[in-house]
Amino acid sequence: MKVSLFITCLADNLYPEVVESVARILTDYGCEVDFPEAQTCCGQPAFNSGYQDEAREVSRQLIRAFEHSDYVVSPSGSCTGMVHHFYPYLFRDEPEWAAKAEALVGKMYEFSQFLVGVLGVSDLGASFPHKVTYHPSCHAMRLLGVKEEPMKLLSSVADMSYVELPKREDCCGFGGTFAIKMADMSEAMVCEKAGNVCQTGAEVLVGTDMGCLMNIGGRLNKEGKPVRVMHLAQLLEEGRTKR
Amino acid sequence: MSGHGNTAVDERIGTGLKSRTRHALSDEFLRKAVAFTTDKLKSGRLQAMDTFGDWEAWRERGKAIRSHTIDNLDYYLGQFADNVVKGGGHVYFAKEGKDAVRTFMDIAERNKAKLVAKGKSMVSEEIHLNQELEKKGIDAIETDLGEYILQLARETPSHLIIPAIHKNKQQIAKLFTDASGEHFEPETKVLAEYARKKLRNYFLEADIGLTGCNFGVAESGSITLVSNEGNGRMVSTLPKVHVVVMGMERLVPTFEDLEVVLNLLARSATGQKLTTYTSILTGPKASGDLDGPEELHVIILDNGRSEQLGDPIFQEVLNCIRCAACLNVCPVYRHVGGHTYGSVYSGPIGAVLTPLLQQDMKEAGTLAYASSLCGACYEACPVKIPLHDMLVHLRHRKVKMKLTALPERVAFKSYQTIFGNITLYKLATKSAYYMQKPLVREGMIKSGPPPLSGWTQSRFMPMLPKQSFRDKWGALQQELARKRKEGGKA
């Protein structure tokens, strides 16, 4: 099975190790992984700020990059959600591009969604002897409907003690440009989220979206809290190597 | 938003969204009170959904009923108005808020009214009826407990259904003590008992009873009022004249439809199966009736609503049944409360509705940014209004009208140029690595100039590593090829 990595601009530049974990796990499960180098960004920063024309042009770059891919897998429910939820709308007046957008929607998956839904794997045989809590990301849950998949993967990790995050489905306050534009609102939200993480006593916070994790992790760092923040793919890969 | 918004609050803390946000965030009482009540309402709603069977199917049904009604609003408004008149009532269509106010004043003058007893009505807040009545020397008394508290505090509602959500028992006891001269302990039962006694006289003495309308039933011309205090029934029955002010979208075609939306409303709003009182009023007192008003007047308000009809994106906002579930789940509302929105309608629905009704993208349109776009509002909405999408489309409207700041416009144009071209993208991300260097301390960016300071005021930022994924791909590709040769680990 040929799988193209949609690495997202955030992970490309700030969290390359997350995509490396995704690539190794997919390879372990028989996927032939490639990286179409023309990809940049899904266009969400512009789209969510109201700049739809600008977002559309950046979207074309992504659509072109994956035109020849069979499957596209990304470590972000938010960027995948952008493609699924808004690309058909962005190209509603351009039939040729609308068809291309639909084609991309049909083959693009978020990492946990692909593992569980397409590869049919939920037990990776990982062991992770730590106390872990999990923050579900809004766009994975609400734009993509990815709710069960990360929990399925986590619940089959051996030796891990899982503790549920209070108010776990509340947004962490990232929201892309919201974090900067409405800094005070965002701050109130991330402080509450970080507080809830600490309240669990977990050593590790795991999630499926680096945007949210950069936000919560950045707050935990500022507070000097020793919580390790990881993407689900990193936790699973580390758990597999340790086994 | 001055003149439209919460005058009392605006005067105290300024008019900008950001200054109102800061003011709310510094009010620990407010934040605790709002979080406490919204948490309670949220868990109540989840329970009430569970016991209702297939909630998704009910939501679909609710959406279908509301969409059908709004798609055919001209027809159902005609039918509703005809039936109100047939039943002996009077109907008035008001284009703007001031038209509705004038109509009300005419009715008040004809009846030489001195005292108006009000049931809870967000539309009367929308048209600032109380202030207008005060100018004419007519006393208007709020009889909903929450609204009564706010009237004493000279404030406006900060929540659609729990208007005084931002006040705690201690603050309410103080208000009652100051207003009555008696001393009150902060005990819910005692405070409610006082309000009950006090308000009872107003029901009997009022010349006019004023209410809103939760749903008008087109097939019969009936007005449906839901309340948990019974004041709606009193206000609409005891005074000689009953005046209803309602938004033009507040209709359902039949009683069969009413059953569905009432179920959705109560469960989504408070987690109740039905509200304690559901009053369905058809026409004024008829011969042989034991009670009821002698006159019934129904004022149907447009005030920007009809502008949304036919709009492919925003028409659906008229489907709202005002349950406030979106407020109760909104993480922004939870922290800043309703007054921050500077509008009668707060929370996600208020952020969408306010700029649309006021047709003001410049000031009111700023509300579109009061959301992280988490989508909790859509998930909670019993009639599935995609509020999170509408917020993005409102931002787009602001951009199209060139109402966003020039530096922002330039930034997104550059974004388009750079992220739309892989060579420029690679060049830009490489230079960013070097440009960040003066800001990096201990491998992190802990403070920075605007707009980065918006981020660093509350969190650290990781530094860009020397090698991006793109740089590492060559080595990884070889590793993966070896892995595949070995047959993987799985």
PDB file of C-alpha atoms in Angstrom, chain B residues 167-323:
ATOM      1  CA  LYS B 167     -24.142  36.986  39.834  1.00  0.00           C
ATOM      2  CA  ASN B 168     -23.683  34.888  42.937  1.00  0.00           C
ATOM      3  CA  LYS B 169     -25.976  34.582  45.979  1.00  0.00           C
ATOM      4  CA  GLN B 170     -24.010  37.103  48.015  1.00  0.00           C
ATOM      5  CA  GLN B 171     -24.314  39.764  45.341  1.00  0.00           C
ATOM      6  CA  ILE B 172     -28.039  39.095  44.954  1.00  0.00           C
ATOM      7  CA  ALA B 173     -28.637  39.276  48.716  1.00  0.00           C
ATOM      8  CA  LYS B 174     -26.910  42.658  48.747  1.00  0.00           C
ATOM      9  CA  LEU B 175     -29.053  43.933  45.878  1.00  0.00           C
ATOM     10  CA  PHE B 176     -32.246  42.841  47.647  1.00  0.00           C
ATOM     11  CA  THR B 177     -31.054  44.344  50.926  1.00  0.00           C
ATOM     12  CA  ASP B 178     -30.262  47.680  49.271  1.00  0.00           C
ATOM     13  CA  ALA B 179     -33.570  47.752  47.380  1.00  0.00           C
ATOM     14  CA  SER B 180     -35.851  46.824  50.272  1.00  0.00           C
ATOM     15  CA  GLY B 181     -34.167  48.133  53.372  1.00  0.00           C
ATOM     16  CA  GLU B 182     -34.621  44.691  54.929  1.00  0.00           C
ATOM     17  CA  HIS B 183     -31.606  42.480  55.584  1.00  0.00           C
ATOM     18  CA  PHE B 184     -31.188  39.327  53.496  1.00  0.00           C
ATOM     19  CA  GLU B 185     -28.912  36.364  54.049  1.00  0.00           C
ATOM     20  CA  PRO B 186     -27.467  34.850  50.869  1.00  0.00           C
ATOM     21  CA  GLU B 187     -29.891  31.907  50.838  1.00  0.00           C
ATOM     22  CA  THR B 188     -31.621  30.965  47.622  1.00  0.00           C
ATOM     23  CA  LYS B 189     -34.914  30.062  49.293  1.00  0.00           C
ATOM     24  CA  VAL B 190     -35.189  33.294  51.254  1.00  0.00           C
ATOM     25  CA  LEU B 191     -34.281  35.434  48.253  1.00  0.00           C
ATOM     26  CA  ALA B 192     -36.728  33.668  45.960  1.00  0.00           C
ATOM     27  CA  GLU B 193     -39.483  33.985  48.553  1.00  0.00           C
ATOM     28  CA  TYR B 194     -38.944  37.738  48.794  1.00  0.00           C
ATOM     29  CA  ALA B 195     -39.031  38.182  45.017  1.00  0.00           C
ATOM     30  CA  ARG B 196     -42.134  36.036  44.775  1.00  0.00           C
ATOM     31  CA  LYS B 197     -44.071  38.131  47.288  1.00  0.00           C
ATOM     32  CA  LYS B 198     -42.849  41.372  45.864  1.00  0.00           C
ATOM     33  CA  LEU B 199     -43.666  40.448  42.266  1.00  0.00           C
ATOM     34  CA  ARG B 200     -47.124  39.056  42.968  1.00  0.00           C
ATOM     35  CA  ASN B 201     -48.573  42.538  43.456  1.00  0.00           C
ATOM     36  CA  TYR B 202     -47.224  43.703  40.152  1.00  0.00           C
ATOM     37  CA  PHE B 203     -49.099  40.951  38.305  1.00  0.00           C
ATOM     38  CA  LEU B 204     -52.348  42.218  39.837  1.00  0.00           C
ATOM     39  CA  GLU B 205     -51.677  45.924  39.437  1.00  0.00           C
ATOM     40  CA  ALA B 206     -50.123  46.006  35.968  1.00  0.00           C
ATOM     41  CA  ASP B 207     -52.033  47.645  33.128  1.00  0.00           C
ATOM     42  CA  ILE B 208     -50.170  45.642  30.533  1.00  0.00           C
ATOM     43  CA  GLY B 209     -48.496  42.252  30.623  1.00  0.00           C
ATOM     44  CA  LEU B 210     -45.620  41.978  28.189  1.00  0.00           C
ATOM     45  CA  THR B 211     -44.068  38.688  27.121  1.00  0.00           C
ATOM     46  CA  GLY B 212     -41.853  37.275  24.455  1.00  0.00           C
ATOM     47  CA  CYS B 213     -42.788  34.165  22.565  1.00  0.00           C
ATOM     48  CA  ASN B 214     -40.804  30.939  22.475  1.00  0.00           C
ATOM     49  CA  PHE B 215     -42.789  29.550  19.564  1.00  0.00           C
ATOM     50  CA  GLY B 216     -45.773  30.807  17.633  1.00  0.00           C
ATOM     51  CA  VAL B 217     -47.864  27.985  16.198  1.00  0.00           C
ATOM     52  CA  ALA B 218     -48.910  28.948  12.677  1.00  0.00           C
ATOM     53  CA  GLU B 219     -51.838  26.542  12.344  1.00  0.00           C
ATOM     54  CA  SER B 220     -53.658  28.043  15.343  1.00  0.00           C
ATOM     55  CA  GLY B 221     -52.109  31.457  15.965  1.00  0.00           C
ATOM     56  CA  SER B 222     -51.064  30.303  19.441  1.00  0.00           C
ATOM     57  CA  ILE B 223     -48.275  31.795  21.513  1.00  0.00           C
ATOM     58  CA  THR B 224     -46.135  29.298  23.424  1.00  0.00           C
ATOM     59  CA  LEU B 225     -44.294  30.444  26.532  1.00  0.00           C
ATOM     60  CA  VAL B 226     -41.972  28.283  28.576  1.00  0.00           C
ATOM     61  CA  SER B 227     -40.849  29.198  32.060  1.00  0.00           C
ATOM     62  CA  ASN B 228     -39.780  27.609  35.297  1.00  0.00           C
ATOM     63  CA  GLU B 229     -41.293  30.241  37.535  1.00  0.00           C
ATOM     64  CA  GLY B 230     -44.828  30.502  36.226  1.00  0.00           C
ATOM     65  CA  ASN B 231     -44.488  34.242  35.760  1.00  0.00           C
ATOM     66  CA  GLY B 232     -45.119  33.912  32.033  1.00  0.00           C
ATOM     67  CA  ARG B 233     -48.576  32.565  32.718  1.00  0.00           C
ATOM     68  CA  MET B 234     -49.339  35.288  35.296  1.00  0.00           C
ATOM     69  CA  VAL B 235     -48.175  38.132  33.106  1.00  0.00           C
ATOM     70  CA  SER B 236     -50.134  36.915  30.119  1.00  0.00           C
ATOM     71  CA  THR B 237     -53.332  36.209  32.040  1.00  0.00           C
ATOM     72  CA  LEU B 238     -53.849  38.741  34.831  1.00  0.00           C
ATOM     73  CA  PRO B 239     -53.368  42.192  33.255  1.00  0.00           C
ATOM     74  CA  LYS B 240     -56.173  43.427  30.995  1.00  0.00           C
ATOM     75  CA  VAL B 241     -53.876  43.782  28.040  1.00  0.00           C
ATOM     76  CA  HIS B 242     -51.306  41.226  26.862  1.00  0.00           C
ATOM     77  CA  VAL B 243     -48.644  42.362  24.414  1.00  0.00           C
ATOM     78  CA  VAL B 244     -46.316  39.839  22.779  1.00  0.00           C
ATOM     79  CA  VAL B 245     -43.078  40.929  21.133  1.00  0.00           C
ATOM     80  CA  MET B 246     -41.464  38.234  19.026  1.00  0.00           C
ATOM     81  CA  GLY B 247     -38.868  37.793  16.324  1.00  0.00           C
ATOM     82  CA  MET B 248     -40.372  37.039  12.932  1.00  0.00           C
ATOM     83  CA  GLU B 249     -38.561  33.679  12.783  1.00  0.00           C
ATOM     84  CA  ARG B 250     -40.019  32.313  15.993  1.00  0.00           C
ATOM     85  CA  LEU B 251     -42.645  30.044  14.375  1.00  0.00           C
ATOM     86  CA  VAL B 252     -43.431  26.387  13.920  1.00  0.00           C
ATOM     87  CA  PRO B 253     -46.096  25.198  11.487  1.00  0.00           C
ATOM     88  CA  THR B 254     -48.064  22.775  13.692  1.00  0.00           C
ATOM     89  CA  PHE B 255     -48.531  21.426  17.212  1.00  0.00           C
ATOM     90  CA  GLU B 256     -46.844  18.240  16.082  1.00  0.00           C
ATOM     91  CA  ASP B 257     -43.733  20.293  15.293  1.00  0.00           C
ATOM     92  CA  LEU B 258     -44.097  22.172  18.569  1.00  0.00           C
ATOM     93  CA  GLU B 259     -43.776  18.918  20.477  1.00  0.00           C
ATOM     94  CA  VAL B 260     -40.390  18.266  18.888  1.00  0.00           C
ATOM     95  CA  VAL B 261     -38.926  21.733  19.400  1.00  0.00           C
ATOM     96  CA  LEU B 262     -40.201  22.012  22.978  1.00  0.00           C
ATOM     97  CA  ASN B 263     -38.473  18.752  23.796  1.00  0.00           C
ATOM     98  CA  LEU B 264     -35.260  19.924  22.156  1.00  0.00           C
ATOM     99  CA  LEU B 265     -35.459  23.308  23.842  1.00  0.00           C
ATOM    100  CA  ALA B 266     -35.950  22.154  27.424  1.00  0.00           C
ATOM    101  CA  ARG B 267     -33.451  19.312  27.204  1.00  0.00           C
ATOM    102  CA  SER B 268     -30.787  21.476  25.547  1.00  0.00           C
ATOM    103  CA  ALA B 269     -31.370  24.503  27.756  1.00  0.00           C
ATOM    104  CA  THR B 270     -31.621  23.162  31.275  1.00  0.00           C
ATOM    105  CA  GLY B 271     -31.603  19.376  30.940  1.00  0.00           C
ATOM    106  CA  GLN B 272     -35.284  19.221  31.811  1.00  0.00           C
ATOM    107  CA  LYS B 273     -37.688  16.942  29.952  1.00  0.00           C
ATOM    108  CA  LEU B 274     -40.057  19.881  29.780  1.00  0.00           C
ATOM    109  CA  THR B 275     -39.936  23.222  31.517  1.00  0.00           C
ATOM    110  CA  THR B 276     -42.045  23.512  34.663  1.00  0.00           C
ATOM    111  CA  TYR B 277     -44.587  25.668  32.865  1.00  0.00           C
ATOM    112  CA  THR B 278     -45.451  25.466  29.205  1.00  0.00           C
ATOM    113  CA  SER B 279     -48.252  27.918  28.440  1.00  0.00           C
ATOM    114  CA  ILE B 280     -50.000  27.859  25.087  1.00  0.00           C
ATOM    115  CA  LEU B 281     -52.178  30.919  24.651  1.00  0.00           C
ATOM    116  CA  THR B 282     -54.637  31.285  21.815  1.00  0.00           C
ATOM    117  CA  GLY B 283     -56.422  34.625  21.523  1.00  0.00           C
ATOM    118  CA  PRO B 284     -57.603  36.955  24.307  1.00  0.00           C
ATOM    119  CA  LYS B 285     -60.278  36.059  26.857  1.00  0.00           C
ATOM    120  CA  ALA B 286     -63.328  34.665  25.061  1.00  0.00           C
ATOM    121  CA  SER B 287     -66.866  34.817  26.397  1.00  0.00           C
ATOM    122  CA  GLY B 288     -67.213  32.107  28.984  1.00  0.00           C
ATOM    123  CA  ASP B 289     -63.483  32.064  29.825  1.00  0.00           C
ATOM    124  CA  LEU B 290     -62.730  32.521  33.507  1.00  0.00           C
ATOM    125  CA  ASP B 291     -59.535  34.452  32.965  1.00  0.00           C
ATOM    126  CA  GLY B 292     -57.295  35.926  30.315  1.00  0.00           C
ATOM    127  CA  PRO B 293     -56.565  39.388  28.946  1.00  0.00           C
ATOM    128  CA  GLU B 294     -59.246  41.438  27.249  1.00  0.00           C
ATOM    129  CA  GLU B 295     -56.845  42.446  24.496  1.00  0.00           C
ATOM    130  CA  LEU B 296     -54.037  40.527  22.811  1.00  0.00           C
ATOM    131  CA  HIS B 297     -51.489  42.346  20.662  1.00  0.00           C
ATOM    132  CA  VAL B 298     -48.714  40.538  18.817  1.00  0.00           C
ATOM    133  CA  ILE B 299     -45.771  42.626  17.574  1.00  0.00           C
ATOM    134  CA  ILE B 300     -43.654  40.705  15.071  1.00  0.00           C
ATOM    135  CA  LEU B 301     -40.154  42.107  14.689  1.00  0.00           C
ATOM    136  CA  ASP B 302     -37.863  41.937  11.676  1.00  0.00           C
ATOM    137  CA  ASN B 303     -34.878  44.120  12.726  1.00  0.00           C
ATOM    138  CA  GLY B 304     -32.360  42.592  10.337  1.00  0.00           C
ATOM    139  CA  ARG B 305     -33.750  39.058  10.281  1.00  0.00           C
ATOM    140  CA  SER B 306     -35.271  39.147   6.791  1.00  0.00           C
ATOM    141  CA  GLU B 307     -31.867  40.233   5.448  1.00  0.00           C
ATOM    142  CA  GLN B 308     -30.665  36.687   6.182  1.00  0.00           C
ATOM    143  CA  LEU B 309     -33.456  35.009   4.202  1.00  0.00           C
ATOM    144  CA  GLY B 310     -32.069  33.485   1.039  1.00  0.00           C
ATOM    145  CA  ASP B 311     -28.459  33.833   2.181  1.00  0.00           C
ATOM    146  CA  PRO B 312     -26.770  30.503   1.395  1.00  0.00           C
ATOM    147  CA  ILE B 313     -24.588  30.688   4.485  1.00  0.00           C
ATOM    148  CA  PHE B 314     -26.406  32.703   7.100  1.00  0.00           C
ATOM    149  CA  GLN B 315     -30.130  31.962   6.654  1.00  0.00           C
ATOM    150  CA  GLU B 316     -29.750  28.985   8.961  1.00  0.00           C
ATOM    151  CA  VAL B 317     -28.978  31.262  11.900  1.00  0.00           C
ATOM    152  CA  LEU B 318     -32.736  31.975  11.946  1.00  0.00           C
ATOM    153  CA  ASN B 319     -33.290  28.299  12.865  1.00  0.00           C
ATOM    154  CA  CYS B 320     -32.042  29.043  16.393  1.00  0.00           C
ATOM    155  CA  ILE B 321     -34.485  28.126  19.169  1.00  0.00           C
ATOM    156  CA  ARG B 322     -32.625  30.175  21.840  1.00  0.00           C
ATOM    157  CA  CYS B 323     -31.758  27.251  24.114  1.00  0.00           C
TER     158      CYS B 323
END
